[in-house]
Backbone as a printed PyTorch tensor [residue, N CA C, xyz], in Angstrom:
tensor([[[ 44.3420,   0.1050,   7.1990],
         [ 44.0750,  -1.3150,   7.1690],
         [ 42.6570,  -1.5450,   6.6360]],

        [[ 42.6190,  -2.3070,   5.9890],
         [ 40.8530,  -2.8410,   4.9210],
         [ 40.6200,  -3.8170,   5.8170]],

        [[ 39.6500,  -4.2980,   6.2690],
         [ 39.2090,  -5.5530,   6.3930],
         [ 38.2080,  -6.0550,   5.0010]],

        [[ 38.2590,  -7.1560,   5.0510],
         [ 37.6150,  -7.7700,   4.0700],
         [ 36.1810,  -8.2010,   4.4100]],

        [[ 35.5010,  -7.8840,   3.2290],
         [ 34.3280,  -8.3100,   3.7960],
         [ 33.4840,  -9.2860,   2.7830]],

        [[ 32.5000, -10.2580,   3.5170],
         [ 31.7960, -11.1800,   2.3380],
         [ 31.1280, -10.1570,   1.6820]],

        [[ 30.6880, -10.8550,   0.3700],
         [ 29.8120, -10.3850,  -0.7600],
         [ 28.3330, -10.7720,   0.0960]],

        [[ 27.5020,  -9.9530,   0.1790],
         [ 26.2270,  -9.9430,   0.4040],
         [ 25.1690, -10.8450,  -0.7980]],

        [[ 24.8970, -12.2320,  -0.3570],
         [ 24.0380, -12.8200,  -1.4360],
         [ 22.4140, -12.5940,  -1.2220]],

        [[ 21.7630, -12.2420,  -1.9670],
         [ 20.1990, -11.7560,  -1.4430],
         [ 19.2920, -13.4650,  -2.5080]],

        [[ 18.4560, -13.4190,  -1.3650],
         [ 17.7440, -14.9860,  -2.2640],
         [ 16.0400, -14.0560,  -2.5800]],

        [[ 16.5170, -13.4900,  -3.8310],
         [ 15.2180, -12.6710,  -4.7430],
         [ 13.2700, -13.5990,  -4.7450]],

        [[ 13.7020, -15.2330,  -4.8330],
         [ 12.7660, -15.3120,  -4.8420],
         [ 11.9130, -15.9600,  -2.9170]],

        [[ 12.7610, -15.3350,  -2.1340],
         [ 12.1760, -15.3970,  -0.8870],
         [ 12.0500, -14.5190,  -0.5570]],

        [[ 12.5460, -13.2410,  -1.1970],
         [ 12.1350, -11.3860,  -1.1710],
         [ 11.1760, -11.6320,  -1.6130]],

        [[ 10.9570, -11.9730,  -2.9640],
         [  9.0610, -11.9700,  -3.6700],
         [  8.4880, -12.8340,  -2.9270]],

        [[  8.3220, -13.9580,  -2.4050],
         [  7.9630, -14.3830,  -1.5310],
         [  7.2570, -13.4150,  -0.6760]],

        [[  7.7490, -12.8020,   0.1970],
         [  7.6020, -11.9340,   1.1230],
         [  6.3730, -11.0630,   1.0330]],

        [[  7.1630, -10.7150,  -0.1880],
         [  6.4340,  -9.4640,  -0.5300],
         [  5.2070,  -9.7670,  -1.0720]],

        [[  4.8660, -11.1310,  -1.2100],
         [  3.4840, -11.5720,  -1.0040],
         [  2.8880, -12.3830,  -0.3470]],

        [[  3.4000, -12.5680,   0.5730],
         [  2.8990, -13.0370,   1.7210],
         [  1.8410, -12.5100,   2.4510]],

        [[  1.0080, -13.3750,   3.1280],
         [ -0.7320, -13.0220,   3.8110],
         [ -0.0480, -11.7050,   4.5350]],

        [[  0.7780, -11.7860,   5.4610],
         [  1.0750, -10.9680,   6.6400],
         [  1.3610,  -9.6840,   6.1780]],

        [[  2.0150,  -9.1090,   4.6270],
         [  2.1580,  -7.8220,   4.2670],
         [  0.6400,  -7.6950,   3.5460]],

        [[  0.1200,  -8.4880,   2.9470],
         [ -1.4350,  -8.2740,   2.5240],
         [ -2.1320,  -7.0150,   4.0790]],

        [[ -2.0000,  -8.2880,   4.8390],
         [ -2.5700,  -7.8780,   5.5990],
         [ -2.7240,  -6.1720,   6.8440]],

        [[ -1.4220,  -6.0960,   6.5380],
         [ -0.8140,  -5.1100,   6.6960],
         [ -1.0850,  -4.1770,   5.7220]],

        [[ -1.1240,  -4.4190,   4.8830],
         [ -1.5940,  -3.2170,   3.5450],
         [ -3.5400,  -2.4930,   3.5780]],

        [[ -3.7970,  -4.2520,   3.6850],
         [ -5.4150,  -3.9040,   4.0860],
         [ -5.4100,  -2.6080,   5.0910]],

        [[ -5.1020,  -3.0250,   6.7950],
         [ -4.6670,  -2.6070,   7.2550],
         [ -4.5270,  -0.7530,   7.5590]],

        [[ -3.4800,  -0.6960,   6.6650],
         [ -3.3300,   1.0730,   6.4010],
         [ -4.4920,   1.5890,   5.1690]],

        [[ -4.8760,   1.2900,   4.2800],
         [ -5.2810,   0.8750,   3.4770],
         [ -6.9840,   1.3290,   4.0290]],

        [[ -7.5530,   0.6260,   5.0120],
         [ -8.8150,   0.9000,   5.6560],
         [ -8.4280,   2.0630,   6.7510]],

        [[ -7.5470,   2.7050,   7.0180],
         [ -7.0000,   3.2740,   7.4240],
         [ -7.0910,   5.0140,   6.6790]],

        [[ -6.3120,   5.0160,   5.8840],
         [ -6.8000,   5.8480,   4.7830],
         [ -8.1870,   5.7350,   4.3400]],

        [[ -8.9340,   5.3540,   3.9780],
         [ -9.8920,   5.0880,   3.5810],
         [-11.1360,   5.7790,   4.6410]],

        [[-10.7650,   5.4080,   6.1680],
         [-11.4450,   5.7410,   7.1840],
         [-11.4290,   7.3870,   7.2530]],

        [[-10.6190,   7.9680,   6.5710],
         [ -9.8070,   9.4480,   7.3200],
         [ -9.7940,  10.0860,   5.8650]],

        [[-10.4980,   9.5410,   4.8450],
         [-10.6900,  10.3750,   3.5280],
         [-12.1810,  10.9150,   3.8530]],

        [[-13.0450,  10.4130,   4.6650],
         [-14.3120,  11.1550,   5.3290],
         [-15.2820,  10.3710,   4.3120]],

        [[-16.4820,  11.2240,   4.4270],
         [-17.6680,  10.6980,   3.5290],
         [-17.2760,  10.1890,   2.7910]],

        [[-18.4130,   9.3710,   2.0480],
         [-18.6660,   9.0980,   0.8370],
         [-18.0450,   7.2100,   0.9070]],

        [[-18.0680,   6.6490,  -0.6040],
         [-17.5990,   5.1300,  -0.2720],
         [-16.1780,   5.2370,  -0.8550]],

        [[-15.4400,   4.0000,  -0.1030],
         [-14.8160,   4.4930,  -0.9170],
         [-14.1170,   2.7040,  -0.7920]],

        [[-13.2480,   2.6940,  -2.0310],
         [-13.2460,   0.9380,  -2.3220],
         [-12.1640,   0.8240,  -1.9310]],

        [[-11.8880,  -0.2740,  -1.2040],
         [-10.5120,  -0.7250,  -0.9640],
         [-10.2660,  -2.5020,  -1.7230]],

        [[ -9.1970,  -2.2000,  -2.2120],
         [ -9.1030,  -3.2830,  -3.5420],
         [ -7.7770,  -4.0840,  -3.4740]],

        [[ -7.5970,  -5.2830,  -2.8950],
         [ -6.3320,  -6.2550,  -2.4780],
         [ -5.9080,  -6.6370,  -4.0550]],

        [[ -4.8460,  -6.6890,  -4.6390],
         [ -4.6220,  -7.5400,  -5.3920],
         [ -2.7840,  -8.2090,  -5.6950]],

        [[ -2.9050,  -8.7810,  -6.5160],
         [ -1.0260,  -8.6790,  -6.4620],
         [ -0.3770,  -8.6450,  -8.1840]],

        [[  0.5230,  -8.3180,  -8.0050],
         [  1.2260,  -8.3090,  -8.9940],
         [  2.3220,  -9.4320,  -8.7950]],

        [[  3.2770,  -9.5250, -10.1150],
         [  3.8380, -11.2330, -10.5040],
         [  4.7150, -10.8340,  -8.8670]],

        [[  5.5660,  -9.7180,  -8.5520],
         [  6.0880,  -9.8930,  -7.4600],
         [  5.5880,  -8.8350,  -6.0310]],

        [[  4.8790,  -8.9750,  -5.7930],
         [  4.2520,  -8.1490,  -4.5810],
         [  2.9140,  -8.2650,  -4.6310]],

        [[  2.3370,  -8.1330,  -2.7770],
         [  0.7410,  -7.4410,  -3.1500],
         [  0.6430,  -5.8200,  -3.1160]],

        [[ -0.6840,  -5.8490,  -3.3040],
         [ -0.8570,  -4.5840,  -3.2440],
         [ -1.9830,  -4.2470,  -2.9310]],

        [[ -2.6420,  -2.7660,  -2.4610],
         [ -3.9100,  -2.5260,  -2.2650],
         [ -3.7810,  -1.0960,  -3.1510]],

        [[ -4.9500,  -0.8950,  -3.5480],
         [ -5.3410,   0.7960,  -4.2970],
         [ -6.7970,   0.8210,  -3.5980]],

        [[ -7.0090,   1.9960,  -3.5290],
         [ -8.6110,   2.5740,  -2.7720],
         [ -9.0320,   3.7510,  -4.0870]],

        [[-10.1640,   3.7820,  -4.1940],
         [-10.8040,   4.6500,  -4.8770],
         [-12.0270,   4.9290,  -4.4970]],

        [[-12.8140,   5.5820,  -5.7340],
         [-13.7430,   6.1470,  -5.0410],
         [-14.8520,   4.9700,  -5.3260]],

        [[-15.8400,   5.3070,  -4.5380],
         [-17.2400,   4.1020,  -4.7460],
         [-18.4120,   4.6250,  -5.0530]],

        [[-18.6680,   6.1530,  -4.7960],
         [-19.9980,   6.8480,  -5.2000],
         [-19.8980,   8.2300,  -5.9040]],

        [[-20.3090,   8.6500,  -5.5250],
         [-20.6060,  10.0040,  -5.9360],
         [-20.5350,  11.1980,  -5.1760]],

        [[-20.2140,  10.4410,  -3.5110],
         [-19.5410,  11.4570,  -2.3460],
         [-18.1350,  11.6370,  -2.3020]],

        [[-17.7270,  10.5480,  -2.7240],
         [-16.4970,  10.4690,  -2.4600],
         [-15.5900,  10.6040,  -3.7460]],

        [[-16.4300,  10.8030,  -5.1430],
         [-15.7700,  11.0730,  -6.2190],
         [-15.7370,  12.9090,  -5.9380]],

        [[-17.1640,  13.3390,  -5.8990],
         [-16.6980,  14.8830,  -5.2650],
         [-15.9940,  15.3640,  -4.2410]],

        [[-15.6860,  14.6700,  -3.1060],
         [-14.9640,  14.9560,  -2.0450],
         [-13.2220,  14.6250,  -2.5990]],

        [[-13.3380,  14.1410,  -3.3290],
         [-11.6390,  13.9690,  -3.8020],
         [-11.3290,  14.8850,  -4.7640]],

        [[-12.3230,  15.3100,  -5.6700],
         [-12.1180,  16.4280,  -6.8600],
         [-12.2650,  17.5810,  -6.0380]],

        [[-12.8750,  18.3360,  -5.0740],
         [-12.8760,  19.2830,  -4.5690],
         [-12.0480,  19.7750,  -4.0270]],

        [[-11.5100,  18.8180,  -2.5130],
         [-10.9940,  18.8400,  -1.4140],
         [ -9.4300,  18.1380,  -1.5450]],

        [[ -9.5140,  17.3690,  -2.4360],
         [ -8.7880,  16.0890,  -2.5920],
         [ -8.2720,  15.2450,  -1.6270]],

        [[ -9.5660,  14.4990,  -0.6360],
         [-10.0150,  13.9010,   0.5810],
         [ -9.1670,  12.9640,   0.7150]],

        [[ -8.9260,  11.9620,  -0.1240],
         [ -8.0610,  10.9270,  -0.7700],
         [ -6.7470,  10.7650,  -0.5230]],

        [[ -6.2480,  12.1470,  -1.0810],
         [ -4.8950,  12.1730,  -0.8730],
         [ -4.3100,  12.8970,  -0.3510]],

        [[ -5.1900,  13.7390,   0.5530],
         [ -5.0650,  13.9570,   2.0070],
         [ -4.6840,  12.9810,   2.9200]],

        [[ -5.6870,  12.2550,   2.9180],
         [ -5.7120,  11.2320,   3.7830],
         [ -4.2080,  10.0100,   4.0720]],

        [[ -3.7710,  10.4480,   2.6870],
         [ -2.7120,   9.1310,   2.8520],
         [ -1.8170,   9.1300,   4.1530]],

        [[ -1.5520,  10.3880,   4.7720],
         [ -0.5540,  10.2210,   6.0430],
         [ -1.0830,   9.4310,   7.0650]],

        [[ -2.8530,   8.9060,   6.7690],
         [ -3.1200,   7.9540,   7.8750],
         [ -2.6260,   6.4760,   7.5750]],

        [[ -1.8250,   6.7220,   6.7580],
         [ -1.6850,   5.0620,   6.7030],
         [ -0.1460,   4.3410,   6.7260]],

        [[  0.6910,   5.7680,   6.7120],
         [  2.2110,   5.7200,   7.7220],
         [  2.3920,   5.1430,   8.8750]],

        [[  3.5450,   4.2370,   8.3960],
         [  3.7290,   3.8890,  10.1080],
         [  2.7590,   2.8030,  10.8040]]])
């Protein structure tokens, strides 16, 4: 026996919506300073911005501690499991 089921309608521009909304910003900051905290020395930039559908954050480096601590060690992307979850 099948049961029938509705077609699933998704409303795309209240997904993009969403997905830029303050509250996932904020949340991104968030992990974001997070990582950033747990890449160790040096500066390191944390950078909000968005694209046409989402925000986003990227971190990099800010000096000259933290450009060697990522080429050496690779502090950076180490660090990203602090910002899981």
């Amino acid at each position: 026996m099948t049961v029938a089921q509705d077609p699933i309608e998704i409303n795309e521009s209240a997904f993009v919506d969403l997905l830029k909304s303050p509250a996932v910003m904020a949340e991104l900051m968030k992990r974001a300073g997070r990582i950033a905290s747990a890449a160790g020395p040096g500066k390191w930039d944390v950078t909000p911005s968005h694209t046409p559908t989402r925000a986003r954050v990227s971190i990099g480096t800010g000096d000259h501690t933290a450009r060697n601590a990522e080429a050496t060690n690779r502090s950076l992307t180490k660090a990203l499991d602090a910002g899981r979850g």
